[in-house]
Each structure stands twice: as structure tokens, then as C-alpha cells.
Amino acid sequence: MAHISNVRTSAVGHPVINANAIAALKAKEKNSTQHPVAPRALAGLHGHSPRHNGLLAALPEADYERLLPHLEFVEMPFGTTICEAGEQMQHVYFLTSSIVSLLYETADGASSETAVIGYEGVVGHDVFMGGGASLNRAFIKSAGYGFRIKASLLTQEFARGGALQQLLLRFTQALFTQMAHTVACNRHHTIVQQLCRWLLLSLDRLQTNQISMTQDLIANMLGVRRESVTEAARKLQDEGLIHYSRGQITVVDRLGLEDHICECYASIKKVYEGLLPNT
């Protein structure tokens, strides 16, 4: 499976480039069409650090230094699938500025988002929880960067116990809580409430008030008709809460959005704040 770039950081945070590995990776990507992910330009880390990920930032220094040589800096372009449902993940991804959507897909091609992961977490909980193949498709819904580690190495680190294991377990508990609330929200609450929850969960993981996403993709993630999303977005725009144009959503009034949400968003946010206090 073709993946991202082979840029590693040294213990002091500088990029270490393995030319042979990069040449091999580029040749592999050229001959592969599965999960195409553009190689990272070899221009350094531009200020990115593994500590920009909440889980890695919470690690004690000794544990962090042990992981650091195995972390690869990766570019994560919008629209890329990094893992299909039923696949065994070869890498686990600690996100820093990208957002990944976990999608559950039915046999007839319908799908809905079960959870969203950003800088507070990790993509690949199936690996260290011993579940084997992924239950969801992992889709990059907001471009950015992250750091990946080989699944086999993270499994070994998880088995050590200690701080990393506890952080990963706490994050997984928070993720399962988000999944449970998402299922309930999609079943019992209005499209406007669902859209507000979706927007706010995305904003919490971004450093901007803008989200690049078409209404078709939003409908696909919420598991509803596009017309329903159009109507809900128009209502929020008419109230001056968002501005929507050509696939770009700008949140104008966040507090106004919070007035429209159901209890699901607050419950999810509280769990993440409690379980991952450093994010």
C-alpha cells in the first residue's frame, strides 16, 4: 500500500532523509494505484513537531524519546483514504493538523461518519486493541500533516504498559463515546442539530473557522440526502451563523451554532476534555 513520505526526525527534531528509502517509495507509488498519497516535499518540517499531537505531547520525556526515532513526518492530502474497512493497517497515524473521518459503509455503498479524529488522537486503534482489520474506512476530510509509526512497533510499545498504553486506552474510550453519541444523534436529532454537531467537532480540530467540504460529502458523512443538508445549511446561513459558497463553509457565529446543538456535542466535548486534558 503506497503511503506518505519517508522523512524522519532526529532526537532534536531535525529531519533525517533516507534517500534510498525515498527513491524506493516513489517507485512503489508510481506503480501503485491503491490509496495514492502524494509524497511530502523534502523541505523540512516547517515547524511541525510530534508534540503537536495531544497524545504524544502528554507522554513523559523518556517514552517520547523512545518513540521519536520511529516517527515519520507525513503529508495527508484531502480526500485520501489511508485505510479501507477490512484492511490490516500497516501504520498508525498521530495527527497534528489534519482531520480524519471514520466511515462505516454498507454493502450497497451507503455510508455515514462514525467518528472524527484530529490532533487530539490517533488513527489505528484497531491495531493496538488487538482487533486486527479495520472496521471503518479512514478518510482524510481536512488536509494537513501528521506522524506515522509502523503498526508492529506501536503494538510492541503498547505491550510495555505504562503511560503510552494508558493514553491510548483513554483515547479509545473517548472515541467509543463519540461513536455512541454520533449513532444516537443521527437517529434521534434533527438535520440542523446534526450539522451543527458536525461543524463544531470539525472546528475543534482546526485552527481556522473555515471548512472546505461540499454538501454532497457532508450528506455522505451524515448518512442523509443532499437536499436535507442544503436545507439545513440554508437555515444556518439565513440566521447569519455560517456562510457557504462553492464548497467552503465559514462559521460566522460559533456561539449561535452552539445554541442550536443537541446534548451530544457537549457530552462528547466533556469526555475528551476529561480523558485527554492535554489536548
C-alpha positions as protocol buffer text, in pm:
chain_id: "A"
residue {
  index: 1
  type: MET
  ca { x: 0 y: 0 z: 0 }
}
residue {
  index: 2
  type: ALA
  ca { x: 153 y: 329 z: -110 }
}
residue {
  index: 3
  type: HIS
  ca { x: 169 y: 586 z: 164 }
}
residue {
  index: 4
  type: ILE
  ca { x: 325 y: 912 z: 255 }
}
residue {
  index: 5
  type: SER
  ca { x: 686 y: 1035 z: 268 }
}
residue {
  index: 6
  type: ASN
  ca { x: 989 y: 884 z: 438 }
}
residue {
  index: 7
  type: VAL
  ca { x: 1111 y: 1184 z: 636 }
}
residue {
  index: 8
  type: ARG
  ca { x: 1215 y: 1107 z: 991 }
}
residue {
  index: 9
  type: THR
  ca { x: 1304 y: 1334 z: 1280 }
}
residue {
  index: 10
  type: SER
  ca { x: 1614 y: 1303 z: 1487 }
}
residue {
  index: 11
  type: ALA
  ca { x: 1607 y: 1325 z: 1864 }
}
residue {
  index: 12
  type: VAL
  ca { x: 1648 y: 1701 z: 1836 }
}
residue {
  index: 13
  type: GLY
  ca { x: 1361 y: 1738 z: 1594 }
}
residue {
  index: 14
  type: HIS
  ca { x: 1551 y: 1790 z: 1264 }
}
residue {
  index: 15
  type: PRO
  ca { x: 1451 y: 1597 z: 952 }
}
residue {
  index: 16
  type: VAL
  ca { x: 1665 y: 1298 z: 860 }
}
residue {
  index: 17
  type: ILE
  ca { x: 1620 y: 1195 z: 496 }
}
residue {
  index: 18
  type: ASN
  ca { x: 1683 y: 840 z: 380 }
}
residue {
  index: 19
  type: ALA
  ca { x: 1748 y: 889 z: 7 }
}
residue {
  index: 20
  type: ASN
  ca { x: 1735 y: 520 z: -83 }
}
residue {
  index: 21
  type: ALA
  ca { x: 1410 y: 467 z: 103 }
}
residue {
  index: 22
  type: ILE
  ca { x: 1255 y: 773 z: -62 }
}
residue {
  index: 23
  type: ALA
  ca { x: 1359 y: 657 z: -410 }
}
residue {
  index: 24
  type: ALA
  ca { x: 1210 y: 314 z: -342 }
}
residue {
  index: 25
  type: LEU
  ca { x: 889 y: 469 z: -208 }
}
residue {
  index: 26
  type: LYS
  ca { x: 849 y: 692 z: -514 }
}
residue {
  index: 27
  type: ALA
  ca { x: 897 y: 393 z: -744 }
}
residue {
  index: 28
  type: LYS
  ca { x: 639 y: 199 z: -545 }
}
residue {
  index: 29
  type: GLU
  ca { x: 389 y: 484 z: -558 }
}
residue {
  index: 30
  type: LYS
  ca { x: 440 y: 523 z: -932 }
}
residue {
  index: 31
  type: ASN
  ca { x: 338 y: 162 z: -986 }
}
residue {
  index: 32
  type: SER
  ca { x: 52 y: 158 z: -737 }
}
residue {
  index: 33
  type: THR
  ca { x: -299 y: 300 z: -754 }
}
residue {
  index: 34
  type: GLN
  ca { x: -412 y: 185 z: -412 }
}
residue {
  index: 35
  type: HIS
  ca { x: -462 y: 472 z: -165 }
}
residue {
  index: 36
  type: PRO
  ca { x: -246 y: 726 z: -353 }
}
residue {
  index: 37
  type: VAL
  ca { x: -93 y: 978 z: -115 }
}
residue {
  index: 38
  type: ALA
  ca { x: 138 y: 1247 z: -250 }
}
residue {
  index: 39
  type: PRO
  ca { x: 498 y: 1238 z: -122 }
}
residue {
  index: 40
  type: ARG
  ca { x: 594 y: 1516 z: 116 }
}
residue {
  index: 41
  type: ALA
  ca { x: 819 y: 1782 z: -37 }
}
residue {
  index: 42
  type: LEU
  ca { x: 1159 y: 1734 z: 121 }
}
residue {
  index: 43
  type: ALA
  ca { x: 1185 y: 2086 z: 254 }
}
residue {
  index: 44
  type: GLY
  ca { x: 1199 y: 2017 z: 623 }
}
residue {
  index: 45
  type: LEU
  ca { x: 931 y: 2001 z: 888 }
}
residue {
  index: 46
  type: HIS
  ca { x: 840 y: 2372 z: 874 }
}
residue {
  index: 47
  type: GLY
  ca { x: 789 y: 2392 z: 1249 }
}
residue {
  index: 48
  type: HIS
  ca { x: 586 y: 2073 z: 1278 }
}
residue {
  index: 49
  type: SER
  ca { x: 660 y: 1857 z: 1577 }
}
residue {
  index: 50
  type: PRO
  ca { x: 521 y: 1527 z: 1708 }
}
residue {
  index: 51
  type: ARG
  ca { x: 440 y: 1722 z: 2024 }
}
residue {
  index: 52
  type: HIS
  ca { x: 166 y: 1899 z: 1826 }
}
residue {
  index: 53
  type: ASN
  ca { x: -29 y: 1575 z: 1869 }
}
residue {
  index: 54
  type: GLY
  ca { x: -210 y: 1566 z: 2202 }
}
residue {
  index: 55
  type: LEU
  ca { x: -124 y: 1206 z: 2287 }
}
residue {
  index: 56
  type: LEU
  ca { x: 244 y: 1244 z: 2208 }
}
residue {
  index: 57
  type: ALA
  ca { x: 254 y: 1577 z: 2392 }
}
residue {
  index: 58
  type: ALA
  ca { x: 122 y: 1404 z: 2705 }
}
residue {
  index: 59
  type: LEU
  ca { x: 392 y: 1136 z: 2708 }
}
residue {
  index: 60
  type: PRO
  ca { x: 670 y: 1151 z: 2966 }
}
residue {
  index: 61
  type: GLU
  ca { x: 1002 y: 1254 z: 2812 }
}
residue {
  index: 62
  type: ALA
  ca { x: 1158 y: 907 z: 2829 }
}
residue {
  index: 63
  type: ASP
  ca { x: 867 y: 743 z: 2647 }
}
residue {
  index: 64
  type: TYR
  ca { x: 858 y: 1022 z: 2390 }
}
residue {
  index: 65
  type: GLU
  ca { x: 1231 y: 996 z: 2317 }
}
residue {
  index: 66
  type: ARG
  ca { x: 1196 y: 619 z: 2270 }
}
residue {
  index: 67
  type: LEU
  ca { x: 924 y: 668 z: 2007 }
}
residue {
  index: 68
  type: LEU
  ca { x: 1081 y: 966 z: 1830 }
}
residue {
  index: 69
  type: PRO
  ca { x: 1329 y: 781 z: 1603 }
}
residue {
  index: 70
  type: HIS
  ca { x: 1043 y: 568 z: 1467 }
}
residue {
  index: 71
  type: LEU
  ca { x: 808 y: 855 z: 1378 }
}
residue {
  index: 72
  type: GLU
  ca { x: 780 y: 959 z: 1013 }
}
residue {
  index: 73
  type: PHE
  ca { x: 655 y: 1305 z: 916 }
}
residue {
  index: 74
  type: VAL
  ca { x: 376 y: 1268 z: 659 }
}
residue {
  index: 75
  type: GLU
  ca { x: 159 y: 1486 z: 438 }
}
residue {
  index: 76
  type: MET
  ca { x: -211 y: 1399 z: 446 }
}
residue {
  index: 77
  type: PRO
  ca { x: -398 y: 1542 z: 145 }
}
residue {
  index: 78
  type: PHE
  ca { x: -774 y: 1597 z: 144 }
}
residue {
  index: 79
  type: GLY
  ca { x: -980 y: 1312 z: 1 }
}
residue {
  index: 80
  type: THR
  ca { x: -722 y: 1040 z: 55 }
}
residue {
  index: 81
  type: THR
  ca { x: -824 y: 706 z: 202 }
}
residue {
  index: 82
  type: ILE
  ca { x: -548 y: 581 z: 429 }
}
residue {
  index: 83
  type: CYS
  ca { x: -723 y: 257 z: 516 }
}
residue {
  index: 84
  type: GLU
  ca { x: -1022 y: 65 z: 379 }
}
residue {
  index: 85
  type: ALA
  ca { x: -1260 y: -130 z: 600 }
}
residue {
  index: 86
  type: GLY
  ca { x: -1140 y: -488 z: 628 }
}
residue {
  index: 87
  type: GLU
  ca { x: -775 y: -396 z: 575 }
}
residue {
  index: 88
  type: GLN
  ca { x: -493 y: -451 z: 820 }
}
residue {
  index: 89
  type: MET
  ca { x: -327 y: -115 z: 888 }
}
residue {
  index: 90
  type: GLN
  ca { x: 50 y: -116 z: 837 }
}
residue {
  index: 91
  type: HIS
  ca { x: 96 y: 221 z: 1010 }
}
residue {
  index: 92
  type: VAL
  ca { x: -71 y: 410 z: 1292 }
}
residue {
  index: 93
  type: TYR
  ca { x: -113 y: 785 z: 1243 }
}
residue {
  index: 94
  type: PHE
  ca { x: -70 y: 1053 z: 1510 }
}
residue {
  index: 95
  type: LEU
  ca { x: -238 y: 1357 z: 1354 }
}
residue {
  index: 96
  type: THR
  ca { x: -114 y: 1713 z: 1405 }
}
residue {
  index: 97
  type: SER
  ca { x: -309 y: 1940 z: 1169 }
}
residue {
  index: 98
  type: SER
  ca { x: -520 y: 1705 z: 955 }
}
residue {
  index: 99
  type: ILE
  ca { x: -863 y: 1559 z: 1030 }
}
residue {
  index: 100
  type: VAL
  ca { x: -962 y: 1201 z: 954 }
}
residue {
  index: 101
  type: SER
  ca { x: -1319 y: 1077 z: 930 }
}
residue {
  index: 102
  type: LEU
  ca { x: -1403 y: 717 z: 1017 }
}
residue {
  index: 103
  type: LEU
  ca { x: -1676 y: 598 z: 782 }
}
residue {
  index: 104
  type: TYR
  ca { x: -1891 y: 289 z: 805 }
}
residue {
  index: 105
  type: GLU
  ca { x: -2007 y: 167 z: 466 }
}
residue {
  index: 106
  type: THR
  ca { x: -2290 y: -73 z: 387 }
}
residue {
  index: 107
  type: ALA
  ca { x: -2290 y: -338 z: 116 }
}
residue {
  index: 108
  type: ASP
  ca { x: -2495 y: -116 z: -117 }
}
residue {
  index: 109
  type: GLY
  ca { x: -2243 y: 169 z: -96 }
}
residue {
  index: 110
  type: ALA
  ca { x: -2421 y: 392 z: 157 }
}
residue {
  index: 111
  type: SER
  ca { x: -2201 y: 537 z: 431 }
}
residue {
  index: 112
  type: SER
  ca { x: -2203 y: 751 z: 741 }
}
residue {
  index: 113
  type: GLU
  ca { x: -1937 y: 902 z: 965 }
}
residue {
  index: 114
  type: THR
  ca { x: -1895 y: 724 z: 1296 }
}
residue {
  index: 115
  type: ALA
  ca { x: -1622 y: 946 z: 1440 }
}
residue {
  index: 116
  type: VAL
  ca { x: -1379 y: 1225 z: 1361 }
}
residue {
  index: 117
  type: ILE
  ca { x: -1015 y: 1236 z: 1473 }
}
residue {
  index: 118
  type: GLY
  ca { x: -777 y: 1532 z: 1477 }
}
residue {
  index: 119
  type: TYR
  ca { x: -468 y: 1650 z: 1663 }
}
residue {
  index: 120
  type: GLU
  ca { x: -604 y: 1507 z: 1987 }
}
residue {
  index: 121
  type: GLY
  ca { x: -574 y: 1147 z: 1877 }
}
residue {
  index: 122
  type: VAL
  ca { x: -452 y: 861 z: 1666 }
}
residue {
  index: 123
  type: VAL
  ca { x: -586 y: 671 z: 1366 }
}
residue {
  index: 124
  type: GLY
  ca { x: -542 y: 295 z: 1404 }
}
residue {
  index: 125
  type: HIS
  ca { x: -695 y: 193 z: 1736 }
}
residue {
  index: 126
  type: ASP
  ca { x: -781 y: -147 z: 1583 }
}
residue {
  index: 127
  type: VAL
  ca { x: -407 y: -220 z: 1577 }
}
residue {
  index: 128
  type: PHE
  ca { x: -327 y: -183 z: 1946 }
}
residue {
  index: 129
  type: MET
  ca { x: -668 y: -304 z: 2065 }
}
residue {
  index: 130
  type: GLY
  ca { x: -599 y: -639 z: 1901 }
}
residue {
  index: 131
  type: GLY
  ca { x: -894 y: -627 z: 1665 }
}
residue {
  index: 132
  type: GLY
  ca { x: -692 y: -689 z: 1351 }
}
residue {
  index: 133
  type: ALA
  ca { x: -856 y: -549 z: 1038 }
}
residue {
  index: 134
  type: SER
  ca { x: -1007 y: -202 z: 1049 }
}
residue {
  index: 135
  type: LEU
  ca { x: -1384 y: -182 z: 1087 }
}
residue {
  index: 136
  type: ASN
  ca { x: -1404 y: 157 z: 915 }
}
residue {
  index: 137
  type: ARG
  ca { x: -1269 y: 341 z: 616 }
}
residue {
  index: 138
  type: ALA
  ca { x: -1032 y: 616 z: 730 }
}
residue {
  index: 139
  type: PHE
  ca { x: -1078 y: 919 z: 503 }
}
residue {
  index: 140
  type: ILE
  ca { x: -884 y: 1246 z: 523 }
}
residue {
  index: 141
  type: LYS
  ca { x: -1153 y: 1514 z: 531 }
}
residue {
  index: 142
  type: SER
  ca { x: -924 y: 1807 z: 610 }
}
residue {
  index: 143
  type: ALA
  ca { x: -573 y: 1826 z: 466 }
}
residue {
  index: 144
  type: GLY
  ca { x: -276 y: 1865 z: 693 }
}
residue {
  index: 145
  type: TYR
  ca { x: 10 y: 1672 z: 843 }
}
residue {
  index: 146
  type: GLY
  ca { x: 86 y: 1404 z: 1094 }
}
residue {
  index: 147
  type: PHE
  ca { x: 339 y: 1145 z: 1205 }
}
residue {
  index: 148
  type: ARG
  ca { x: 312 y: 775 z: 1145 }
}
residue {
  index: 149
  type: ILE
  ca { x: 474 y: 473 z: 1309 }
}
residue {
  index: 150
  type: LYS
  ca { x: 480 y: 112 z: 1195 }
}
residue {
  index: 151
  type: ALA
  ca { x: 189 y: -82 z: 1342 }
}
residue {
  index: 152
  type: SER
  ca { x: 419 y: -358 z: 1465 }
}
residue {
  index: 153
  type: LEU
  ca { x: 633 y: -108 z: 1658 }
}
residue {
  index: 154
  type: LEU
  ca { x: 337 y: 61 z: 1822 }
}
residue {
  index: 155
  type: THR
  ca { x: 196 y: -277 z: 1921 }
}
residue {
  index: 156
  type: GLN
  ca { x: 525 y: -355 z: 2096 }
}
residue {
  index: 157
  type: GLU
  ca { x: 522 y: -18 z: 2273 }
}
residue {
  index: 158
  type: PHE
  ca { x: 161 y: -70 z: 2379 }
}
residue {
  index: 159
  type: ALA
  ca { x: 251 y: -407 z: 2530 }
}
residue {
  index: 160
  type: ARG
  ca { x: 509 y: -236 z: 2753 }
}
residue {
  index: 161
  type: GLY
  ca { x: 227 y: -83 z: 2955 }
}
residue {
  index: 162
  type: GLY
  ca { x: 292 y: 247 z: 3122 }
}
residue {
  index: 163
  type: ALA
  ca { x: 199 y: 596 z: 3006 }
}
residue {
  index: 164
  type: LEU
  ca { x: 157 y: 527 z: 2634 }
}
residue {
  index: 165
  type: GLN
  ca { x: -77 y: 234 z: 2693 }
}
residue {
  index: 166
  type: GLN
  ca { x: -287 y: 438 z: 2936 }
}
residue {
  index: 167
  type: LEU
  ca { x: -312 y: 733 z: 2697 }
}
residue {
  index: 168
  type: LEU
  ca { x: -412 y: 511 z: 2405 }
}
residue {
  index: 169
  type: LEU
  ca { x: -675 y: 334 z: 2614 }
}
residue {
  index: 170
  type: ARG
  ca { x: -817 y: 664 z: 2737 }
}
residue {
  index: 171
  type: PHE
  ca { x: -832 y: 799 z: 2384 }
}
residue {
  index: 172
  type: THR
  ca { x: -1005 y: 482 z: 2264 }
}
residue {
  index: 173
  type: GLN
  ca { x: -1266 y: 522 z: 2539 }
}
residue {
  index: 174
  type: ALA
  ca { x: -1326 y: 880 z: 2424 }
}
residue {
  index: 175
  type: LEU
  ca { x: -1350 y: 763 z: 2063 }
}
residue {
  index: 176
  type: PHE
  ca { x: -1608 y: 498 z: 2150 }
}
residue {
  index: 177
  type: THR
  ca { x: -1807 y: 761 z: 2341 }
}
residue {
  index: 178
  type: GLN
  ca { x: -1805 y: 983 z: 2032 }
}
residue {
  index: 179
  type: MET
  ca { x: -1924 y: 691 z: 1820 }
}
residue {
  index: 180
  type: ALA
  ca { x: -2210 y: 614 z: 2058 }
}
residue {
  index: 181
  type: HIS
  ca { x: -2331 y: 974 z: 2064 }
}
residue {
  index: 182
  type: THR
  ca { x: -2299 y: 1002 z: 1686 }
}
residue {
  index: 183
  type: VAL
  ca { x: -2523 y: 699 z: 1636 }
}
residue {
  index: 184
  type: ALA
  ca { x: -2783 y: 836 z: 1878 }
}
residue {
  index: 185
  type: CYS
  ca { x: -2766 y: 1185 z: 1727 }
}
residue {
  index: 186
  type: ASN
  ca { x: -2809 y: 1059 z: 1371 }
}
residue {
  index: 187
  type: ARG
  ca { x: -3113 y: 860 z: 1479 }
}
residue {
  index: 188
  type: HIS
  ca { x: -3296 y: 1098 z: 1711 }
}
residue {
  index: 189
  type: HIS
  ca { x: -3199 y: 1458 z: 1634 }
}
residue {
  index: 190
  type: THR
  ca { x: -3276 y: 1698 z: 1353 }
}
residue {
  index: 191
  type: ILE
  ca { x: -3055 y: 1751 z: 1048 }
}
residue {
  index: 192
  type: VAL
  ca { x: -2981 y: 2106 z: 1170 }
}
residue {
  index: 193
  type: GLN
  ca { x: -2863 y: 1970 z: 1505 }
}
residue {
  index: 194
  type: GLN
  ca { x: -2655 y: 1701 z: 1334 }
}
residue {
  index: 195
  type: LEU
  ca { x: -2497 y: 1957 z: 1101 }
}
residue {
  index: 196
  type: CYS
  ca { x: -2413 y: 2188 z: 1393 }
}
residue {
  index: 197
  type: ARG
  ca { x: -2254 y: 1899 z: 1583 }
}
residue {
  index: 198
  type: TRP
  ca { x: -2054 y: 1802 z: 1277 }
}
residue {
  index: 199
  type: LEU
  ca { x: -1935 y: 2159 z: 1219 }
}
residue {
  index: 200
  type: LEU
  ca { x: -1834 y: 2214 z: 1581 }
}
residue {
  index: 201
  type: LEU
  ca { x: -1646 y: 1884 z: 1610 }
}
residue {
  index: 202
  type: SER
  ca { x: -1455 y: 1980 z: 1297 }
}
residue {
  index: 203
  type: LEU
  ca { x: -1383 y: 2333 z: 1421 }
}
residue {
  index: 204
  type: ASP
  ca { x: -1246 y: 2196 z: 1748 }
}
residue {
  index: 205
  type: ARG
  ca { x: -975 y: 2026 z: 1544 }
}
residue {
  index: 206
  type: LEU
  ca { x: -891 y: 2319 z: 1316 }
}
residue {
  index: 207
  type: GLN
  ca { x: -704 y: 2646 z: 1366 }
}
residue {
  index: 208
  type: THR
  ca { x: -947 y: 2832 z: 1143 }
}
residue {
  index: 209
  type: ASN
  ca { x: -1319 y: 2900 z: 1119 }
}
residue {
  index: 210
  type: GLN
  ca { x: -1334 y: 2768 z: 762 }
}
residue {
  index: 211
  type: ILE
  ca { x: -1415 y: 2415 z: 649 }
}
residue {
  index: 212
  type: SER
  ca { x: -1369 y: 2302 z: 289 }
}
residue {
  index: 213
  type: MET
  ca { x: -1641 y: 2049 z: 220 }
}
residue {
  index: 214
  type: THR
  ca { x: -1914 y: 2004 z: -43 }
}
residue {
  index: 215
  type: GLN
  ca { x: -2272 y: 1942 z: 58 }
}
residue {
  index: 216
  type: ASP
  ca { x: -2254 y: 1604 z: -117 }
}
residue {
  index: 217
  type: LEU
  ca { x: -1970 y: 1494 z: 110 }
}
residue {
  index: 218
  type: ILE
  ca { x: -2142 y: 1627 z: 421 }
}
residue {
  index: 219
  type: ALA
  ca { x: -2456 y: 1436 z: 328 }
}
residue {
  index: 220
  type: ASN
  ca { x: -2247 y: 1125 z: 276 }
}
residue {
  index: 221
  type: MET
  ca { x: -2089 y: 1158 z: 619 }
}
residue {
  index: 222
  type: LEU
  ca { x: -2416 y: 1227 z: 796 }
}
residue {
  index: 223
  type: GLY
  ca { x: -2590 y: 950 z: 604 }
}
residue {
  index: 224
  type: VAL
  ca { x: -2873 y: 1177 z: 481 }
}
residue {
  index: 225
  type: ARG
  ca { x: -2996 y: 1317 z: 150 }
}
residue {
  index: 226
  type: ARG
  ca { x: -2807 y: 1609 z: -3 }
}
residue {
  index: 227
  type: GLU
  ca { x: -3131 y: 1810 z: -13 }
}
residue {
  index: 228
  type: SER
  ca { x: -3158 y: 1779 z: 365 }
}
residue {
  index: 229
  type: VAL
  ca { x: -2808 y: 1921 z: 411 }
}
residue {
  index: 230
  type: THR
  ca { x: -2883 y: 2203 z: 165 }
}
residue {
  index: 231
  type: GLU
  ca { x: -3195 y: 2298 z: 360 }
}
residue {
  index: 232
  type: ALA
  ca { x: -3016 y: 2285 z: 696 }
}
residue {
  index: 233
  type: ALA
  ca { x: -2719 y: 2487 z: 566 }
}
residue {
  index: 234
  type: ARG
  ca { x: -2953 y: 2746 z: 417 }
}
residue {
  index: 235
  type: LYS
  ca { x: -3130 y: 2784 z: 753 }
}
residue {
  index: 236
  type: LEU
  ca { x: -2799 y: 2840 z: 934 }
}
residue {
  index: 237
  type: GLN
  ca { x: -2686 y: 3086 z: 668 }
}
residue {
  index: 238
  type: ASP
  ca { x: -3015 y: 3278 z: 680 }
}
residue {
  index: 239
  type: GLU
  ca { x: -2966 y: 3318 z: 1055 }
}
residue {
  index: 240
  type: GLY
  ca { x: -2616 y: 3458 z: 997 }
}
residue {
  index: 241
  type: LEU
  ca { x: -2438 y: 3167 z: 1165 }
}
residue {
  index: 242
  type: ILE
  ca { x: -2243 y: 3040 z: 865 }
}
residue {
  index: 243
  type: HIS
  ca { x: -2155 y: 3150 z: 515 }
}
residue {
  index: 244
  type: TYR
  ca { x: -2149 y: 2881 z: 247 }
}
residue {
  index: 245
  type: SER
  ca { x: -2008 y: 2925 z: -101 }
}
residue {
  index: 246
  type: ARG
  ca { x: -1851 y: 2684 z: -352 }
}
residue {
  index: 247
  type: GLY
  ca { x: -1767 y: 2411 z: -107 }
}
residue {
  index: 248
  type: GLN
  ca { x: -1634 y: 2649 z: 157 }
}
residue {
  index: 249
  type: ILE
  ca { x: -1814 y: 2684 z: 490 }
}
residue {
  index: 250
  type: THR
  ca { x: -1718 y: 2980 z: 709 }
}
residue {
  index: 251
  type: VAL
  ca { x: -1851 y: 2979 z: 1063 }
}
residue {
  index: 252
  type: VAL
  ca { x: -1952 y: 3338 z: 1138 }
}
residue {
  index: 253
  type: ASP
  ca { x: -2116 y: 3288 z: 1479 }
}
residue {
  index: 254
  type: ARG
  ca { x: -1991 y: 2988 z: 1677 }
}
residue {
  index: 255
  type: LEU
  ca { x: -2198 y: 3072 z: 1984 }
}
residue {
  index: 256
  type: GLY
  ca { x: -2504 y: 3081 z: 1763 }
}
residue {
  index: 257
  type: LEU
  ca { x: -2425 y: 2731 z: 1640 }
}
residue {
  index: 258
  type: GLU
  ca { x: -2389 y: 2612 z: 1999 }
}
residue {
  index: 259
  type: ASP
  ca { x: -2740 y: 2741 z: 2068 }
}
residue {
  index: 260
  type: HIS
  ca { x: -2872 y: 2501 z: 1803 }
}
residue {
  index: 261
  type: ILE
  ca { x: -2697 y: 2183 z: 1909 }
}
residue {
  index: 262
  type: CYS
  ca { x: -2837 y: 1890 z: 2098 }
}
residue {
  index: 263
  type: GLU
  ca { x: -2673 y: 1746 z: 2409 }
}
residue {
  index: 264
  type: CYS
  ca { x: -2448 y: 1517 z: 2203 }
}
residue {
  index: 265
  type: TYR
  ca { x: -2179 y: 1774 z: 2124 }
}
residue {
  index: 266
  type: ALA
  ca { x: -2142 y: 1888 z: 2485 }
}
residue {
  index: 267
  type: SER
  ca { x: -2122 y: 1527 z: 2606 }
}
residue {
  index: 268
  type: ILE
  ca { x: -1853 y: 1439 z: 2352 }
}
residue {
  index: 269
  type: LYS
  ca { x: -1651 y: 1752 z: 2429 }
}
residue {
  index: 270
  type: LYS
  ca { x: -1667 y: 1688 z: 2805 }
}
residue {
  index: 271
  type: VAL
  ca { x: -1538 y: 1333 z: 2766 }
}
residue {
  index: 272
  type: TYR
  ca { x: -1244 y: 1444 z: 2552 }
}
residue {
  index: 273
  type: GLU
  ca { x: -1155 y: 1723 z: 2793 }
}
residue {
  index: 274
  type: GLY
  ca { x: -1168 y: 1482 z: 3087 }
}
residue {
  index: 275
  type: LEU
  ca { x: -983 y: 1190 z: 2934 }
}
residue {
  index: 276
  type: LEU
  ca { x: -729 y: 1390 z: 2733 }
}
residue {
  index: 277
  type: PRO
  ca { x: -662 y: 1701 z: 2943 }
}
residue {
  index: 278
  type: ASN
  ca { x: -354 y: 1798 z: 2740 }
}
residue {
  index: 279
  type: THR
  ca { x: -539 y: 1832 z: 2407 }
}
